[in-house]
Amino acid sequence: MCSLKFNERNFIGDMSEDPIRQRLRATSIPGHTLSNEDVLTLKGYGKNKSKGFALGDKIVFLHNDKEKVVLLNKYKQRINNRFITNGTIGIIESVANNGEEIIVRLDQNTTAHFNIHNYNHISHGYALTTHKSQGQTVDFTLVAASKAMDAKGLYVAMTRHRDDVQLFYAKEEFESYKKFALHMSRFDNKDLVKDYTIHPDNCEAWARVQEYQHCIYDAAALHLEATQEGDSDWAAYKHVKMGHIALGKEILDLLRKSNLYYD
């Protein structure tokens, strides 16, 4: 696969894919030639909307499947230890009998075969969310940053390429690069059920772990500020780092004595 565009919002992907398909039809790009006419049309993409697919279209599979989509190797033998997963990318090679026989090229040695009436969870694969891009590698990427991203999402998007990556953001969302950088430095950790099942006897250990986490954030914020302003407050950084190390030692001692969560 040559390139992908990443974003955090599906509707942005929908808006950006039509111009990409038009360009592919108007320009001769080796390995990315679209047929002039769509060979398949699916409904259900929003109110009264449909989506057309052509030979040569890059698509993304949206649902995991172990039965309705059959994978074959280059010898036309069924692959039993591999199946379609949400986010799998491929190129449409052929469509026959009104979608009853569809072949999608996944890689040089693998094709996916399915009937659109049994499995229709596909969409264009030119612009993906960072969630669906995890684990993929392409030649180059375009990243459309937004406030829906945090540091983890940005890291995923910026590490999918082999040769080049370009990052874009709208001034309507980020007035300046400084505000963009500050926003992307945050980590949005999801709460887990076990975070609320701490045994009362282990509350002290749990509090130390949270404090240790905040020390990491403080150190990262100081480093980011130094990068942006060009002047490092090494005294403050050293203070945070020393607290970080001391807390780490306390946590290790407590862990030897405690079981933080209920079994």
PDB file of C-alpha atoms in Angstrom:
ATOM      1  CA  MET A   1       0.000   0.000   0.000  1.00  0.00           C
ATOM      2  CA  CYS A   2       1.414   3.358  -0.977  1.00  0.00           C
ATOM      3  CA  SER A   3      -0.156   5.984   1.261  1.00  0.00           C
ATOM      4  CA  LEU A   4      -2.817   6.698   3.859  1.00  0.00           C
ATOM      5  CA  LYS A   5      -4.360   9.764   5.439  1.00  0.00           C
ATOM      6  CA  PHE A   6      -5.072   9.581   9.166  1.00  0.00           C
ATOM      7  CA  ASN A   7      -7.578  11.518  11.249  1.00  0.00           C
ATOM      8  CA  GLU A   8      -9.652  11.073  14.398  1.00  0.00           C
ATOM      9  CA  ARG A   9     -13.073  11.644  12.852  1.00  0.00           C
ATOM     10  CA  ASN A  10     -14.827   9.433  10.319  1.00  0.00           C
ATOM     11  CA  PHE A  11     -16.667  12.309   8.634  1.00  0.00           C
ATOM     12  CA  ILE A  12     -13.335  13.998   7.834  1.00  0.00           C
ATOM     13  CA  GLY A  13     -12.267  10.801   6.114  1.00  0.00           C
ATOM     14  CA  ASP A  14     -15.476  10.693   4.079  1.00  0.00           C
ATOM     15  CA  MET A  15     -14.978  14.286   2.874  1.00  0.00           C
ATOM     16  CA  SER A  16     -11.345  13.799   1.905  1.00  0.00           C
ATOM     17  CA  GLU A  17     -11.694  10.503   0.010  1.00  0.00           C
ATOM     18  CA  ASP A  18     -13.740  11.704  -2.967  1.00  0.00           C
ATOM     19  CA  PRO A  19     -11.017  14.130  -4.191  1.00  0.00           C
ATOM     20  CA  ILE A  20      -8.438  11.356  -3.757  1.00  0.00           C
ATOM     21  CA  ARG A  21     -10.487   8.985  -5.933  1.00  0.00           C
ATOM     22  CA  GLN A  22     -11.015  11.700  -8.556  1.00  0.00           C
ATOM     23  CA  ARG A  23      -7.269  12.345  -8.691  1.00  0.00           C
ATOM     24  CA  LEU A  24      -6.503   8.641  -9.064  1.00  0.00           C
ATOM     25  CA  ARG A  25      -8.909   8.410 -11.991  1.00  0.00           C
ATOM     26  CA  ALA A  26      -7.366  11.467 -13.681  1.00  0.00           C
ATOM     27  CA  THR A  27      -3.716  10.576 -13.036  1.00  0.00           C
ATOM     28  CA  SER A  28      -1.776   7.481 -14.019  1.00  0.00           C
ATOM     29  CA  ILE A  29      -0.137   6.232 -10.812  1.00  0.00           C
ATOM     30  CA  PRO A  30       1.468   2.758 -10.979  1.00  0.00           C
ATOM     31  CA  GLY A  31      -0.454   0.335  -8.793  1.00  0.00           C
ATOM     32  CA  HIS A  32      -3.269   2.812  -8.115  1.00  0.00           C
ATOM     33  CA  THR A  33      -5.397   2.869 -11.264  1.00  0.00           C
ATOM     34  CA  LEU A  34      -9.170   3.110 -10.762  1.00  0.00           C
ATOM     35  CA  SER A  35     -11.718   1.989 -13.312  1.00  0.00           C
ATOM     36  CA  ASN A  36     -13.704   4.905 -14.765  1.00  0.00           C
ATOM     37  CA  GLU A  37     -17.005   3.510 -13.529  1.00  0.00           C
ATOM     38  CA  ASP A  38     -17.977   2.139 -10.134  1.00  0.00           C
ATOM     39  CA  VAL A  39     -18.680  -1.590 -10.232  1.00  0.00           C
ATOM     40  CA  LEU A  40     -20.380  -1.789  -6.839  1.00  0.00           C
ATOM     41  CA  THR A  41     -22.668   0.529  -4.860  1.00  0.00           C
ATOM     42  CA  LEU A  42     -23.547   0.147  -1.188  1.00  0.00           C
ATOM     43  CA  LYS A  43     -26.206   2.043   0.738  1.00  0.00           C
ATOM     44  CA  GLY A  44     -26.271   2.874   4.423  1.00  0.00           C
ATOM     45  CA  TYR A  45     -23.510   5.496   4.681  1.00  0.00           C
ATOM     46  CA  GLY A  46     -25.596   8.135   6.410  1.00  0.00           C
ATOM     47  CA  LYS A  47     -29.138   9.309   5.628  1.00  0.00           C
ATOM     48  CA  ASN A  48     -30.039   8.624   1.987  1.00  0.00           C
ATOM     49  CA  LYS A  49     -26.362   8.169   1.120  1.00  0.00           C
ATOM     50  CA  SER A  50     -24.556   5.475  -0.808  1.00  0.00           C
ATOM     51  CA  LYS A  51     -20.925   4.780  -1.655  1.00  0.00           C
ATOM     52  CA  GLY A  52     -19.515   3.528  -4.943  1.00  0.00           C
ATOM     53  CA  PHE A  53     -16.543   1.213  -5.363  1.00  0.00           C
ATOM     54  CA  ALA A  54     -14.404   0.762  -8.476  1.00  0.00           C
ATOM     55  CA  LEU A  55     -11.820  -1.779  -9.555  1.00  0.00           C
ATOM     56  CA  GLY A  56      -8.539  -0.633  -8.049  1.00  0.00           C
ATOM     57  CA  ASP A  57     -10.201   1.085  -5.088  1.00  0.00           C
ATOM     58  CA  LYS A  58      -8.433   0.852  -1.751  1.00  0.00           C
ATOM     59  CA  ILE A  59     -10.901  -0.387   0.859  1.00  0.00           C
ATOM     60  CA  VAL A  60     -10.915  -1.065   4.587  1.00  0.00           C
ATOM     61  CA  PHE A  61     -12.757  -3.942   6.253  1.00  0.00           C
ATOM     62  CA  LEU A  62     -14.772  -2.694   9.224  1.00  0.00           C
ATOM     63  CA  HIS A  63     -15.731  -5.881  11.104  1.00  0.00           C
ATOM     64  CA  ASN A  64     -13.782  -8.928  12.228  1.00  0.00           C
ATOM     65  CA  ASP A  65     -14.800 -12.088  10.374  1.00  0.00           C
ATOM     66  CA  LYS A  66     -13.691 -15.725  10.397  1.00  0.00           C
ATOM     67  CA  GLU A  67     -16.363 -17.299   8.172  1.00  0.00           C
ATOM     68  CA  LYS A  68     -17.903 -15.005   5.534  1.00  0.00           C
ATOM     69  CA  VAL A  69     -14.590 -13.715   4.128  1.00  0.00           C
ATOM     70  CA  VAL A  70     -12.286 -16.461   2.853  1.00  0.00           C
ATOM     71  CA  LEU A  71      -8.542 -15.815   2.558  1.00  0.00           C
ATOM     72  CA  LEU A  72      -6.541 -17.643  -0.120  1.00  0.00           C
ATOM     73  CA  ASN A  73      -2.795 -17.820  -0.696  1.00  0.00           C
ATOM     74  CA  LYS A  74      -1.109 -17.444  -4.082  1.00  0.00           C
ATOM     75  CA  TYR A  75      -1.758 -21.131  -4.791  1.00  0.00           C
ATOM     76  CA  LYS A  76      -5.524 -20.586  -4.269  1.00  0.00           C
ATOM     77  CA  GLN A  77      -5.399 -22.577  -1.048  1.00  0.00           C
ATOM     78  CA  ARG A  78      -7.470 -21.485   1.943  1.00  0.00           C
ATOM     79  CA  ILE A  79      -5.540 -19.878   4.811  1.00  0.00           C
ATOM     80  CA  ASN A  80      -6.957 -21.272   8.059  1.00  0.00           C
ATOM     81  CA  ASN A  81      -4.793 -19.482  10.612  1.00  0.00           C
ATOM     82  CA  ARG A  82      -5.550 -15.934   9.455  1.00  0.00           C
ATOM     83  CA  PHE A  83      -8.778 -13.960   9.153  1.00  0.00           C
ATOM     84  CA  ILE A  84     -10.144 -10.502   8.371  1.00  0.00           C
ATOM     85  CA  THR A  85      -9.901  -7.990  11.210  1.00  0.00           C
ATOM     86  CA  ASN A  86     -11.325  -4.512  11.678  1.00  0.00           C
ATOM     87  CA  GLY A  87      -8.937  -2.158   9.855  1.00  0.00           C
ATOM     88  CA  THR A  88      -7.576  -4.629   7.271  1.00  0.00           C
ATOM     89  CA  ILE A  89      -6.703  -2.771   4.031  1.00  0.00           C
ATOM     90  CA  GLY A  90      -6.887  -4.155   0.482  1.00  0.00           C
ATOM     91  CA  ILE A  91      -7.353  -3.321  -3.218  1.00  0.00           C
ATOM     92  CA  ILE A  92     -10.450  -4.453  -5.156  1.00  0.00           C
ATOM     93  CA  GLU A  93      -9.304  -6.746  -7.970  1.00  0.00           C
ATOM     94  CA  SER A  94     -12.592  -8.042  -9.338  1.00  0.00           C
ATOM     95  CA  VAL A  95     -16.365  -7.894  -8.829  1.00  0.00           C
ATOM     96  CA  ALA A  96     -18.689 -10.386 -10.509  1.00  0.00           C
ATOM     97  CA  ASN A  97     -22.394 -11.309 -10.437  1.00  0.00           C
ATOM     98  CA  ASN A  98     -23.542  -8.046  -8.830  1.00  0.00           C
ATOM     99  CA  GLY A  99     -21.172  -8.402  -5.918  1.00  0.00           C
ATOM    100  CA  GLU A 100     -21.677 -12.083  -5.241  1.00  0.00           C
ATOM    101  CA  GLU A 101     -18.019 -12.733  -6.063  1.00  0.00           C
ATOM    102  CA  ILE A 102     -15.587 -10.055  -4.871  1.00  0.00           C
ATOM    103  CA  ILE A 103     -11.820 -10.460  -4.764  1.00  0.00           C
ATOM    104  CA  VAL A 104      -9.683  -8.039  -2.747  1.00  0.00           C
ATOM    105  CA  ARG A 105      -5.879  -8.119  -2.877  1.00  0.00           C
ATOM    106  CA  LEU A 106      -4.472  -7.857   0.680  1.00  0.00           C
ATOM    107  CA  ASP A 107      -0.801  -8.355  -0.172  1.00  0.00           C
ATOM    108  CA  GLN A 108       1.369 -10.006  -2.795  1.00  0.00           C
ATOM    109  CA  ASN A 109       0.462 -13.501  -1.623  1.00  0.00           C
ATOM    110  CA  THR A 110      -3.041 -13.112  -0.165  1.00  0.00           C
ATOM    111  CA  THR A 111      -6.527 -12.381  -1.513  1.00  0.00           C
ATOM    112  CA  ALA A 112      -9.864 -12.050   0.289  1.00  0.00           C
ATOM    113  CA  HIS A 113     -13.006 -13.535  -1.299  1.00  0.00           C
ATOM    114  CA  PHE A 114     -16.557 -12.719  -0.196  1.00  0.00           C
ATOM    115  CA  ASN A 115     -20.171 -12.135  -1.216  1.00  0.00           C
ATOM    116  CA  ILE A 116     -21.320  -8.550  -0.598  1.00  0.00           C
ATOM    117  CA  HIS A 117     -24.764  -9.849   0.388  1.00  0.00           C
ATOM    118  CA  ASN A 118     -23.202 -11.821   3.257  1.00  0.00           C
ATOM    119  CA  TYR A 119     -20.508  -9.349   4.272  1.00  0.00           C
ATOM    120  CA  ASN A 120     -20.898  -5.644   3.436  1.00  0.00           C
ATOM    121  CA  HIS A 121     -18.795  -4.044   6.176  1.00  0.00           C
ATOM    122  CA  ILE A 122     -16.388  -2.196   3.892  1.00  0.00           C
ATOM    123  CA  SER A 123     -15.553   1.431   3.162  1.00  0.00           C
ATOM    124  CA  HIS A 124     -12.978   3.386   1.189  1.00  0.00           C
ATOM    125  CA  GLY A 125      -9.532   3.013   2.746  1.00  0.00           C
ATOM    126  CA  TYR A 126      -7.765   6.217   1.728  1.00  0.00           C
ATOM    127  CA  ALA A 127      -8.384   8.068   4.996  1.00  0.00           C
ATOM    128  CA  LEU A 128      -8.484   6.148   8.278  1.00  0.00           C
ATOM    129  CA  THR A 129      -8.803   6.990  11.926  1.00  0.00           C
ATOM    130  CA  THR A 130      -5.610   6.427  13.911  1.00  0.00           C
ATOM    131  CA  HIS A 131      -7.375   3.606  15.746  1.00  0.00           C
ATOM    132  CA  LYS A 132      -7.782   1.618  12.519  1.00  0.00           C
ATOM    133  CA  SER A 133      -4.235   2.425  11.405  1.00  0.00           C
ATOM    134  CA  GLN A 134      -2.564   0.676  14.356  1.00  0.00           C
ATOM    135  CA  GLY A 135      -0.179  -2.036  13.203  1.00  0.00           C
ATOM    136  CA  GLN A 136      -0.062  -0.842   9.580  1.00  0.00           C
ATOM    137  CA  THR A 137       2.964   0.422   7.647  1.00  0.00           C
ATOM    138  CA  VAL A 138       2.806   2.413   4.394  1.00  0.00           C
ATOM    139  CA  ASP A 139       5.289   4.419   2.283  1.00  0.00           C
ATOM    140  CA  PHE A 140       4.056   7.851   3.349  1.00  0.00           C
ATOM    141  CA  THR A 141       1.209   9.337   5.370  1.00  0.00           C
ATOM    142  CA  LEU A 142      -0.726  12.578   5.755  1.00  0.00           C
ATOM    143  CA  VAL A 143      -1.958  13.264   9.286  1.00  0.00           C
ATOM    144  CA  ALA A 144      -4.935  15.583   9.885  1.00  0.00           C
ATOM    145  CA  ALA A 145      -4.555  16.471  13.556  1.00  0.00           C
ATOM    146  CA  SER A 146      -7.532  17.514  15.674  1.00  0.00           C
ATOM    147  CA  LYS A 147      -8.500  18.111  19.297  1.00  0.00           C
ATOM    148  CA  ALA A 148      -9.783  14.529  19.390  1.00  0.00           C
ATOM    149  CA  MET A 149      -6.135  13.380  19.400  1.00  0.00           C
ATOM    150  CA  ASP A 150      -3.832  13.103  22.379  1.00  0.00           C
ATOM    151  CA  ALA A 151      -0.155  12.138  22.644  1.00  0.00           C
ATOM    152  CA  LYS A 152      -0.842   8.422  22.164  1.00  0.00           C
ATOM    153  CA  GLY A 153      -2.990   8.951  19.071  1.00  0.00           C
ATOM    154  CA  LEU A 154      -0.460  11.321  17.548  1.00  0.00           C
ATOM    155  CA  TYR A 155       2.331   8.810  18.166  1.00  0.00           C
ATOM    156  CA  VAL A 156       0.397   6.097  16.314  1.00  0.00           C
ATOM    157  CA  ALA A 157      -0.326   8.401  13.361  1.00  0.00           C
ATOM    158  CA  MET A 158       3.267   9.657  13.105  1.00  0.00           C
ATOM    159  CA  THR A 159       4.851   6.192  13.095  1.00  0.00           C
ATOM    160  CA  ARG A 160       2.940   4.441  10.277  1.00  0.00           C
ATOM    161  CA  HIS A 161       5.280   5.508   7.435  1.00  0.00           C
ATOM    162  CA  ARG A 162       8.435   4.100   5.863  1.00  0.00           C
ATOM    163  CA  ASP A 163       9.648   7.147   3.939  1.00  0.00           C
ATOM    164  CA  ASP A 164       7.755  10.318   4.832  1.00  0.00           C
ATOM    165  CA  VAL A 165       4.971  11.766   6.991  1.00  0.00           C
ATOM    166  CA  GLN A 166       3.349  15.203   6.849  1.00  0.00           C
ATOM    167  CA  LEU A 167       1.266  16.690   9.654  1.00  0.00           C
ATOM    168  CA  PHE A 168      -1.517  19.246   9.158  1.00  0.00           C
ATOM    169  CA  TYR A 169      -3.851  21.032  11.560  1.00  0.00           C
ATOM    170  CA  ALA A 170      -6.553  23.673  11.132  1.00  0.00           C
ATOM    171  CA  LYS A 171      -6.133  27.108  12.692  1.00  0.00           C
ATOM    172  CA  GLU A 172      -9.810  26.956  13.633  1.00  0.00           C
ATOM    173  CA  GLU A 173      -8.846  24.246  16.134  1.00  0.00           C
ATOM    174  CA  PHE A 174      -5.344  25.400  17.115  1.00  0.00           C
ATOM    175  CA  GLU A 175      -4.626  29.124  16.940  1.00  0.00           C
ATOM    176  CA  SER A 176      -0.874  28.616  17.157  1.00  0.00           C
ATOM    177  CA  TYR A 177       1.750  25.905  17.073  1.00  0.00           C
ATOM    178  CA  LYS A 178       2.321  26.415  20.813  1.00  0.00           C
ATOM    179  CA  LYS A 179      -1.331  25.606  21.581  1.00  0.00           C
ATOM    180  CA  PHE A 180      -1.149  22.628  19.233  1.00  0.00           C
ATOM    181  CA  ALA A 181       1.978  21.285  20.978  1.00  0.00           C
ATOM    182  CA  LEU A 182       0.531  21.797  24.467  1.00  0.00           C
ATOM    183  CA  HIS A 183      -2.648  19.957  23.513  1.00  0.00           C
ATOM    184  CA  MET A 184      -0.776  17.048  21.943  1.00  0.00           C
ATOM    185  CA  SER A 185       1.410  16.641  25.033  1.00  0.00           C
ATOM    186  CA  ARG A 186      -1.536  15.446  27.141  1.00  0.00           C
ATOM    187  CA  PHE A 187      -2.338  11.829  27.932  1.00  0.00           C
ATOM    188  CA  ASP A 188      -5.982  10.813  28.301  1.00  0.00           C
ATOM    189  CA  ASN A 189      -5.864   7.689  30.421  1.00  0.00           C
ATOM    190  CA  LYS A 190      -9.071   5.669  30.510  1.00  0.00           C
ATOM    191  CA  ASP A 191     -10.402   4.692  33.914  1.00  0.00           C
ATOM    192  CA  LEU A 192     -10.512   0.964  34.566  1.00  0.00           C
ATOM    193  CA  VAL A 193     -12.890  -0.931  36.816  1.00  0.00           C
ATOM    194  CA  LYS A 194      -9.954  -2.051  38.921  1.00  0.00           C
ATOM    195  CA  ASP A 195      -9.114   1.597  39.629  1.00  0.00           C
ATOM    196  CA  TYR A 196     -12.209   1.613  41.860  1.00  0.00           C
ATOM    197  CA  THR A 197     -11.664  -1.714  43.587  1.00  0.00           C
ATOM    198  CA  ILE A 198      -8.679  -0.807  45.739  1.00  0.00           C
ATOM    199  CA  HIS A 199      -8.586  -2.636  49.045  1.00  0.00           C
ATOM    200  CA  PRO A 200      -8.695  -0.105  51.914  1.00  0.00           C
ATOM    201  CA  ASP A 201      -5.466  -1.497  53.326  1.00  0.00           C
ATOM    202  CA  ASN A 202      -3.694  -0.670  50.048  1.00  0.00           C
ATOM    203  CA  CYS A 203      -4.945   2.900  49.515  1.00  0.00           C
ATOM    204  CA  GLU A 204      -1.553   4.294  50.479  1.00  0.00           C
ATOM    205  CA  ALA A 205       0.208   2.235  47.810  1.00  0.00           C
ATOM    206  CA  TRP A 206      -2.403   3.209  45.210  1.00  0.00           C
ATOM    207  CA  ALA A 207      -1.948   6.911  46.050  1.00  0.00           C
ATOM    208  CA  ARG A 208       1.813   6.565  45.603  1.00  0.00           C
ATOM    209  CA  VAL A 209       1.299   5.080  42.126  1.00  0.00           C
ATOM    210  CA  GLN A 210      -0.934   8.022  41.145  1.00  0.00           C
ATOM    211  CA  GLU A 211       1.627  10.484  42.477  1.00  0.00           C
ATOM    212  CA  TYR A 212       4.357   8.706  40.533  1.00  0.00           C
ATOM    213  CA  GLN A 213       2.274   9.066  37.370  1.00  0.00           C
ATOM    214  CA  HIS A 214       1.846  12.797  37.935  1.00  0.00           C
ATOM    215  CA  CYS A 215       5.603  13.157  38.366  1.00  0.00           C
ATOM    216  CA  ILE A 216       6.043  11.730  34.863  1.00  0.00           C
ATOM    217  CA  TYR A 217       3.549  14.262  33.491  1.00  0.00           C
ATOM    218  CA  ASP A 218       5.316  17.134  35.272  1.00  0.00           C
ATOM    219  CA  ALA A 219       8.690  16.094  33.853  1.00  0.00           C
ATOM    220  CA  ALA A 220       7.217  15.814  30.345  1.00  0.00           C
ATOM    221  CA  ALA A 221       5.608  19.258  30.660  1.00  0.00           C
ATOM    222  CA  LEU A 222       8.912  20.823  31.770  1.00  0.00           C
ATOM    223  CA  HIS A 223      10.727  19.206  28.861  1.00  0.00           C
ATOM    224  CA  LEU A 224       8.090  20.442  26.402  1.00  0.00           C
ATOM    225  CA  GLU A 225       8.227  23.976  27.814  1.00  0.00           C
ATOM    226  CA  ALA A 226      12.028  23.993  27.527  1.00  0.00           C
ATOM    227  CA  THR A 227      11.780  22.836  23.895  1.00  0.00           C
ATOM    228  CA  GLN A 228       9.325  25.599  23.034  1.00  0.00           C
ATOM    229  CA  GLU A 229      10.936  28.460  24.951  1.00  0.00           C
ATOM    230  CA  GLY A 230      14.547  27.470  24.333  1.00  0.00           C
ATOM    231  CA  ASP A 231      15.483  27.806  28.012  1.00  0.00           C
ATOM    232  CA  SER A 232      15.550  24.791  30.343  1.00  0.00           C
ATOM    233  CA  ASP A 233      14.699  25.048  34.040  1.00  0.00           C
ATOM    234  CA  TRP A 234      17.030  22.230  35.034  1.00  0.00           C
ATOM    235  CA  ALA A 235      16.606  22.916  38.765  1.00  0.00           C
ATOM    236  CA  ALA A 236      12.865  22.310  38.532  1.00  0.00           C
ATOM    237  CA  TYR A 237      13.404  19.267  36.309  1.00  0.00           C
ATOM    238  CA  LYS A 238      15.938  17.810  38.765  1.00  0.00           C
ATOM    239  CA  HIS A 239      13.521  18.366  41.652  1.00  0.00           C
ATOM    240  CA  VAL A 240      10.750  16.514  39.824  1.00  0.00           C
ATOM    241  CA  LYS A 241      13.123  13.733  38.782  1.00  0.00           C
ATOM    242  CA  MET A 242      14.404  13.185  42.313  1.00  0.00           C
ATOM    243  CA  GLY A 243      10.829  12.951  43.579  1.00  0.00           C
ATOM    244  CA  HIS A 244      10.110  10.543  40.726  1.00  0.00           C
ATOM    245  CA  ILE A 245      12.974   8.243  41.800  1.00  0.00           C
ATOM    246  CA  ALA A 246      12.084   8.419  45.498  1.00  0.00           C
ATOM    247  CA  LEU A 247       8.465   7.552  44.818  1.00  0.00           C
ATOM    248  CA  GLY A 248       9.535   4.645  42.644  1.00  0.00           C
ATOM    249  CA  LYS A 249      11.519   3.178  45.511  1.00  0.00           C
ATOM    250  CA  GLU A 250       8.589   3.631  47.913  1.00  0.00           C
ATOM    251  CA  ILE A 251       6.206   1.931  45.481  1.00  0.00           C
ATOM    252  CA  LEU A 252       8.498  -1.054  45.041  1.00  0.00           C
ATOM    253  CA  ASP A 253       8.723  -1.461  48.830  1.00  0.00           C
ATOM    254  CA  LEU A 254       4.939  -1.257  49.162  1.00  0.00           C
ATOM    255  CA  LEU A 255       4.365  -3.721  46.330  1.00  0.00           C
ATOM    256  CA  ARG A 256       6.420  -6.311  48.142  1.00  0.00           C
ATOM    257  CA  LYS A 257       3.970  -6.087  51.042  1.00  0.00           C
ATOM    258  CA  SER A 258       0.663  -5.470  49.268  1.00  0.00           C
ATOM    259  CA  ASN A 259      -1.779  -6.870  46.757  1.00  0.00           C
ATOM    260  CA  LEU A 260      -3.237  -3.673  45.308  1.00  0.00           C
ATOM    261  CA  TYR A 261      -6.424  -5.108  43.789  1.00  0.00           C
ATOM    262  CA  TYR A 262      -9.035  -7.640  44.745  1.00  0.00           C
ATOM    263  CA  ASP A 263      -8.556 -11.027  43.097  1.00  0.00           C
TER     264      ASP A 263
END
